Coordinates of C-alpha atoms in Angstrom, one line a residue:
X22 CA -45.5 -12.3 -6.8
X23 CA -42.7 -14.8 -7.0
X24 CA -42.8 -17.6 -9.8
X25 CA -40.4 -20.7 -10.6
X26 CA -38.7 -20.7 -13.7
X27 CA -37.0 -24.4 -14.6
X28 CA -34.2 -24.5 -17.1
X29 CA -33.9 -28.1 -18.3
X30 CA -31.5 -29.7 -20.9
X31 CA -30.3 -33.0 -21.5
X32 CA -27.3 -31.4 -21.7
X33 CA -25.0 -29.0 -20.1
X34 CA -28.0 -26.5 -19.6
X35 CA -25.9 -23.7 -20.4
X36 CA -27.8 -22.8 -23.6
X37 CA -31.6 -22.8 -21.6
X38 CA -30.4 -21.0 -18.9
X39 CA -28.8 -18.5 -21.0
X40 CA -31.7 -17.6 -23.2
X41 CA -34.0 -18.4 -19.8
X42 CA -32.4 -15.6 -18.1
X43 CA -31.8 -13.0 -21.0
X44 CA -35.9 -13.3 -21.2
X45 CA -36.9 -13.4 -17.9
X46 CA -34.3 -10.3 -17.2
X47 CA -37.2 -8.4 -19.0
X48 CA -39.4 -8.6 -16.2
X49 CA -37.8 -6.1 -13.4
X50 CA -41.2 -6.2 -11.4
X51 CA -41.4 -9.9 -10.6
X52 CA -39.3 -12.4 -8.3
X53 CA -38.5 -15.2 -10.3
X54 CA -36.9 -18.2 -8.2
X55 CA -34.4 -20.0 -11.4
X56 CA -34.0 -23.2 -11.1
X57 CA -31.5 -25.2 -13.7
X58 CA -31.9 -28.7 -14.7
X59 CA -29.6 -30.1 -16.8
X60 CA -29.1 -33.5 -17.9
X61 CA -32.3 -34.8 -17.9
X62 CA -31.7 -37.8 -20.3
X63 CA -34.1 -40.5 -19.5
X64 CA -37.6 -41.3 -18.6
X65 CA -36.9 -42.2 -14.9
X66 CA -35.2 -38.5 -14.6
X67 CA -37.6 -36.7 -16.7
X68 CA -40.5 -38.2 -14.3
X69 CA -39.0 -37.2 -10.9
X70 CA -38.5 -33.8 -12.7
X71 CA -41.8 -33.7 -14.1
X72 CA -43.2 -34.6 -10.1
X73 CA -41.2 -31.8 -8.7
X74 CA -42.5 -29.3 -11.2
X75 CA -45.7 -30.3 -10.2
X76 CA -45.0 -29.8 -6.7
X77 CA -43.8 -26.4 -7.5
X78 CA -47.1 -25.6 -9.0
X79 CA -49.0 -26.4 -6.0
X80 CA -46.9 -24.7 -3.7
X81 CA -46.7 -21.7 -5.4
X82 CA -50.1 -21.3 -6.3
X83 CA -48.9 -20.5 -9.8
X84 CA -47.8 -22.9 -13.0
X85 CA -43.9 -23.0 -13.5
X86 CA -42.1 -21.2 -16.1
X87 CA -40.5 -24.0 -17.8
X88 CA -37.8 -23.5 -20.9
X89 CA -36.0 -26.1 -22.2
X90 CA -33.5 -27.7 -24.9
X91 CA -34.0 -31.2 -24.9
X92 CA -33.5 -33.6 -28.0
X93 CA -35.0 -36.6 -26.9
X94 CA -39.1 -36.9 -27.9
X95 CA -39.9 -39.4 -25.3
X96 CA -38.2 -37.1 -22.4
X97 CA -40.0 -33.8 -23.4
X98 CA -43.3 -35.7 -23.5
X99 CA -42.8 -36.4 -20.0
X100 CA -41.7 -32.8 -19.2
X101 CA -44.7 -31.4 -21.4
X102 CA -47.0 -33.1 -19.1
X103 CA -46.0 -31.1 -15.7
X104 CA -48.3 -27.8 -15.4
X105 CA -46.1 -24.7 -16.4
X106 CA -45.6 -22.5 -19.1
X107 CA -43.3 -24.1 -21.9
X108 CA -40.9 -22.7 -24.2
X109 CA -39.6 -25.9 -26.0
X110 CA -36.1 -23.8 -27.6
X111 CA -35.6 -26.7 -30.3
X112 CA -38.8 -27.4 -31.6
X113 CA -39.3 -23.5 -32.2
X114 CA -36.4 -22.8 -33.6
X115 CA -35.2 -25.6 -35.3
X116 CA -38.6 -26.6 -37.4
X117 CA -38.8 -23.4 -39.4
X118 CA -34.7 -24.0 -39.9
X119 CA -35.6 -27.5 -40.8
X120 CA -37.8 -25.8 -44.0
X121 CA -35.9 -22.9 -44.5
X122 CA -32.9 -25.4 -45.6
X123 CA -34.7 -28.1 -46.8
X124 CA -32.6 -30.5 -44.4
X125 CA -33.6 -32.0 -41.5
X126 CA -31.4 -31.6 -38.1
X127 CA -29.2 -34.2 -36.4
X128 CA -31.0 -33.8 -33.2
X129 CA -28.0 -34.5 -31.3
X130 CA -27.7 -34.3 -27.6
X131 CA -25.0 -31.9 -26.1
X132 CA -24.4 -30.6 -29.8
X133 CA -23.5 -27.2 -28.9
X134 CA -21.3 -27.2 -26.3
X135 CA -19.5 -30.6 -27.3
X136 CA -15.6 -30.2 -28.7
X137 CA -16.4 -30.4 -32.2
X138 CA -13.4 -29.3 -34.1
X139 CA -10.2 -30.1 -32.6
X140 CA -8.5 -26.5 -33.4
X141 CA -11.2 -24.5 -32.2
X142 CA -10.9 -26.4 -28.7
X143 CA -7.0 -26.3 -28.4
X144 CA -7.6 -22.6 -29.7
X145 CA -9.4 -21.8 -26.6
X146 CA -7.0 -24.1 -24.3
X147 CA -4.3 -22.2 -25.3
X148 CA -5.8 -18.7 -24.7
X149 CA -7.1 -19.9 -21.2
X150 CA -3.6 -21.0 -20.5
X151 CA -2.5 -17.6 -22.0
X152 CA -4.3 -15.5 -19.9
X153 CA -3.5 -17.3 -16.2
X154 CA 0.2 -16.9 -17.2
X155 CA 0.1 -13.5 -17.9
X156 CA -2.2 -12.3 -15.4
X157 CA -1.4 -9.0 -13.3
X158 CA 1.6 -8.7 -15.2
X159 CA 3.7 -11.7 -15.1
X160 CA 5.6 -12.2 -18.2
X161 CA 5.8 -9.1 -20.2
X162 CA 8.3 -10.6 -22.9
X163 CA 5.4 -12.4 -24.1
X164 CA 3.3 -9.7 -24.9
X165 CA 4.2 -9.9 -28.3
X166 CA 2.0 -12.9 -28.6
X167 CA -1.1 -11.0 -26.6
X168 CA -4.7 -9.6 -29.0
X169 CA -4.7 -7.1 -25.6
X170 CA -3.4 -6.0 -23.0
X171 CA -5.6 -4.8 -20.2
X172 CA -4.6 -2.1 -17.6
X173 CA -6.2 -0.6 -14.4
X174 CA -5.6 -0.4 -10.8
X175 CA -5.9 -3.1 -8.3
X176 CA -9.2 -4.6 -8.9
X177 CA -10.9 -3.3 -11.6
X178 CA -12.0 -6.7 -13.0
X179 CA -8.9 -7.0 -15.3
X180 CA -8.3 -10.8 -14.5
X181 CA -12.0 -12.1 -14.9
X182 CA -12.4 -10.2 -18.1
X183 CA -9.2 -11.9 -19.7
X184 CA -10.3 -14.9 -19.0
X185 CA -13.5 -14.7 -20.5
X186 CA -12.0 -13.3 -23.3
X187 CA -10.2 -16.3 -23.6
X188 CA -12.7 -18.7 -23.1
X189 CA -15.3 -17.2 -24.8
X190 CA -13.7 -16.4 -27.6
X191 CA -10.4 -17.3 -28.0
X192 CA -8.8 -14.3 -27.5
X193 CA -5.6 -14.4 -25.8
X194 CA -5.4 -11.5 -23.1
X195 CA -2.5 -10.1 -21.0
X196 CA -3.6 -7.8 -17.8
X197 CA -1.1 -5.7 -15.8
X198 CA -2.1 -3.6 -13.0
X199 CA -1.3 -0.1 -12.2
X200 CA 1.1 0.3 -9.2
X201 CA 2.5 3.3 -7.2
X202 CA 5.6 1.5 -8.5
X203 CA 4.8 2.9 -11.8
X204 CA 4.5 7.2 -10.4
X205 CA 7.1 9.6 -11.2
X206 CA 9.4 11.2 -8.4
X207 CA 7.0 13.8 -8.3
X208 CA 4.0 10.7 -8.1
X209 CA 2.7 11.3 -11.7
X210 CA 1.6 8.1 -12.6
X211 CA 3.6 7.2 -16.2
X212 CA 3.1 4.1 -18.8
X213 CA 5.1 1.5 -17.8
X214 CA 8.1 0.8 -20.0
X215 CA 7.3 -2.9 -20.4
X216 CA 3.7 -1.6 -22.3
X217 CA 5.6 1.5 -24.4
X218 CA 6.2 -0.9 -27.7
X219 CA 2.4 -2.5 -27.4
X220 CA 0.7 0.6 -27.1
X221 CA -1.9 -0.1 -29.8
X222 CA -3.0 -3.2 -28.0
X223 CA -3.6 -1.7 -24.7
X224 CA -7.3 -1.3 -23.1
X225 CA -8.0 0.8 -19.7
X226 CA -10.5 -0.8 -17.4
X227 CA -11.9 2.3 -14.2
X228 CA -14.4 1.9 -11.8
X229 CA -16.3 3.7 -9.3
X230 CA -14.4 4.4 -6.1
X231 CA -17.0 3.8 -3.6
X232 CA -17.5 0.3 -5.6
X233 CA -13.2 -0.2 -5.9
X234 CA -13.2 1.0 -1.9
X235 CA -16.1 -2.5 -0.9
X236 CA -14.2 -4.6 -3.1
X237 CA -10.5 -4.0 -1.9
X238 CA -12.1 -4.0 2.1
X239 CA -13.4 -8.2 1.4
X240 CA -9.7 -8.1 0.2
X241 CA -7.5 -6.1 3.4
X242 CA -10.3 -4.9 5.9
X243 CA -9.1 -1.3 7.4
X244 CA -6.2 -0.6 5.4
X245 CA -4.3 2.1 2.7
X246 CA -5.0 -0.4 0.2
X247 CA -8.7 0.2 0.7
X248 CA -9.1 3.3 2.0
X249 CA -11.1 6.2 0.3
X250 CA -8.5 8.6 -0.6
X251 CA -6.3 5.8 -2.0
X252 CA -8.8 4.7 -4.4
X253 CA -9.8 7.8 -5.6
X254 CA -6.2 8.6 -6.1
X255 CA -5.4 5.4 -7.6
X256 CA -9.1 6.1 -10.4
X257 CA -7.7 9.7 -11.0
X258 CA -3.9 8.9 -12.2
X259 CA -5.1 5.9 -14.2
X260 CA -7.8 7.9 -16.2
X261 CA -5.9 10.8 -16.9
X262 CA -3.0 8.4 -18.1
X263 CA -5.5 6.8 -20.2
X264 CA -6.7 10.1 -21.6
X265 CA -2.9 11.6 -21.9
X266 CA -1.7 8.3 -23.9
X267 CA -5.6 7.8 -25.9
X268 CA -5.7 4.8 -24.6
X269 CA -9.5 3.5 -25.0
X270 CA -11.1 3.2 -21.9
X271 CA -14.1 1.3 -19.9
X272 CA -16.2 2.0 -16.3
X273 CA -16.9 -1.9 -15.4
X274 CA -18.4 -0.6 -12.2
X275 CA -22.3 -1.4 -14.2
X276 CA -21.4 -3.7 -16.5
X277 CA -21.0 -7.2 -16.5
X278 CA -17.8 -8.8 -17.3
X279 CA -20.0 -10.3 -20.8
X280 CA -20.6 -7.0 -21.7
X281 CA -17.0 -5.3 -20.3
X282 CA -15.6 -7.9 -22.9
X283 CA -18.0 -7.5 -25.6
X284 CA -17.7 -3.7 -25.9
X285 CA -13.9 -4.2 -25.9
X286 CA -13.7 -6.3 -28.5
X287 CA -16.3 -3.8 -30.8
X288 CA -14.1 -0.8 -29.6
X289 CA -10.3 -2.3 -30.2
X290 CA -11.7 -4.0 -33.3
X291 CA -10.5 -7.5 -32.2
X292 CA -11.4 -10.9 -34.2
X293 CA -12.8 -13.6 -32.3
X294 CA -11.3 -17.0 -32.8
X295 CA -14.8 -18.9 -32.5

């Protein structure tokens, strides 16, 4: 069975289609085709949505799933007037809130994804730009200034996970990756010296080698680089330096870099700036 699921907003969408897919992610057994919506802001856009909805309820045979976070009473009239399924987000939530504190809300469109406070936005600026200039290792002097410094061979997902660790919570986040540049004479792989006086900030990020292997062959097809052995190698050394220096450790190869980062931050007992 496959049903529509419509995430609407009359602003960004980000916070429908968040809590849209954490829900329907529940449901392993059915297809659900997601389909985001956001700025819907005024009745001539809430109608042609509202027609469209309708249309997806004929031609699927079933009523829509629709969740949504809009503000604006005139523009979720028209949208509670398609056929589907509604969660309405704010007037669920924010009614009981409304009597719980005896205050009524602002209503205001785009509210939780707007600016707001100037330091909490520069805050996150700054860690973004943080993290792109010290990505794969590319100005250790300023790891001084870094909450973490992640480590792992070619691949392992250090780079997205900084950066969401910066955006998402203002964390600023160094990565440096794990080289044969870094073995031994006898091809021991050894801690780098430019990470021997932040030891305490360092995190280890492994991954399945049949999973490293398909993501290094997108990168350089038929090569070393991506070849079995060389990735198994490559797992091996890192974890048993990780284990030899108790140096916390994750697998990414299930998890998603949301939860890679959230586990870190639990497990290295960082402070999130927002």
């Amino acid at each position: 069975m496959t049903r529509t699921a419509f995430f609407i907003s009359d602003g960004t969408g980000i916070t429908a289609e968040t809590l849209g897919r954490s829900l329907l992610a529940q449901f392993e057994n059915l297809e659900i085709r997601m389909v985001t919506k956001p700025y819907i802001d005024n009745i001539d856009k809430a109608q042609s949505l509202a027609e469209v909805i309708q249309a997806t309820a004929i031609r699927d045979g079933e009523q829509p799933i629709i969740i949504d976070t809009i503000v604006d009473e005139n523009v979720r009239k028209i949208i509670s007037s398609a056929p589907g399924f509604k969660v309405d987000i704010f007037s669920t939530f924010l009614a009981p809130l409304e009597d719980e504190l005896a205050t009524h809300s602002t209503y205001t469109v785009g509210r939780t994804h707007s600016i707001g406070r100037d330091d909490v936005y520069m805050n996150r600026i700054d860690s973004v730009h943080f993290a792109l200039d010290n990505d794969d290792g590319a100005r250790t002097h300023q790891y001084d200034k870094a909450d973490i410094i992640l480590i792992g061979v070619s691949r392992c997902g250090k780079t997205p996970t900084s950066l969401y660790l910066a955006l998402q919570f203002g964390i600023r986040a160094a990565n440096y990756p794990l080289t044969e540049d870094d073995q031994d004479e006898d091809g021991t792989l050894k801690l780098p010296r430019a990470l021997m006086p932040h030891r305490h900030k360092l995190f280890g990020l492994t991954i399945d080698v049949r999973r490293l292997a398909a993501i290094r062959s997108e990168r350089r097809p038929n090569s070393r680089y991506c070849s079995m052995d060389q990735c198994m190698q490559e797992i091996q050394q890192a974890e048993a330096l990780y284990r030899q220096m108790h140096i916390p450790y994750i697998d990414t190869t299930r998890f998603s870099v949301e939860e890679i980062s959230t586990r870190m931050i639990a497990e290295a007992g960082l402070n999130r700036r927002f």
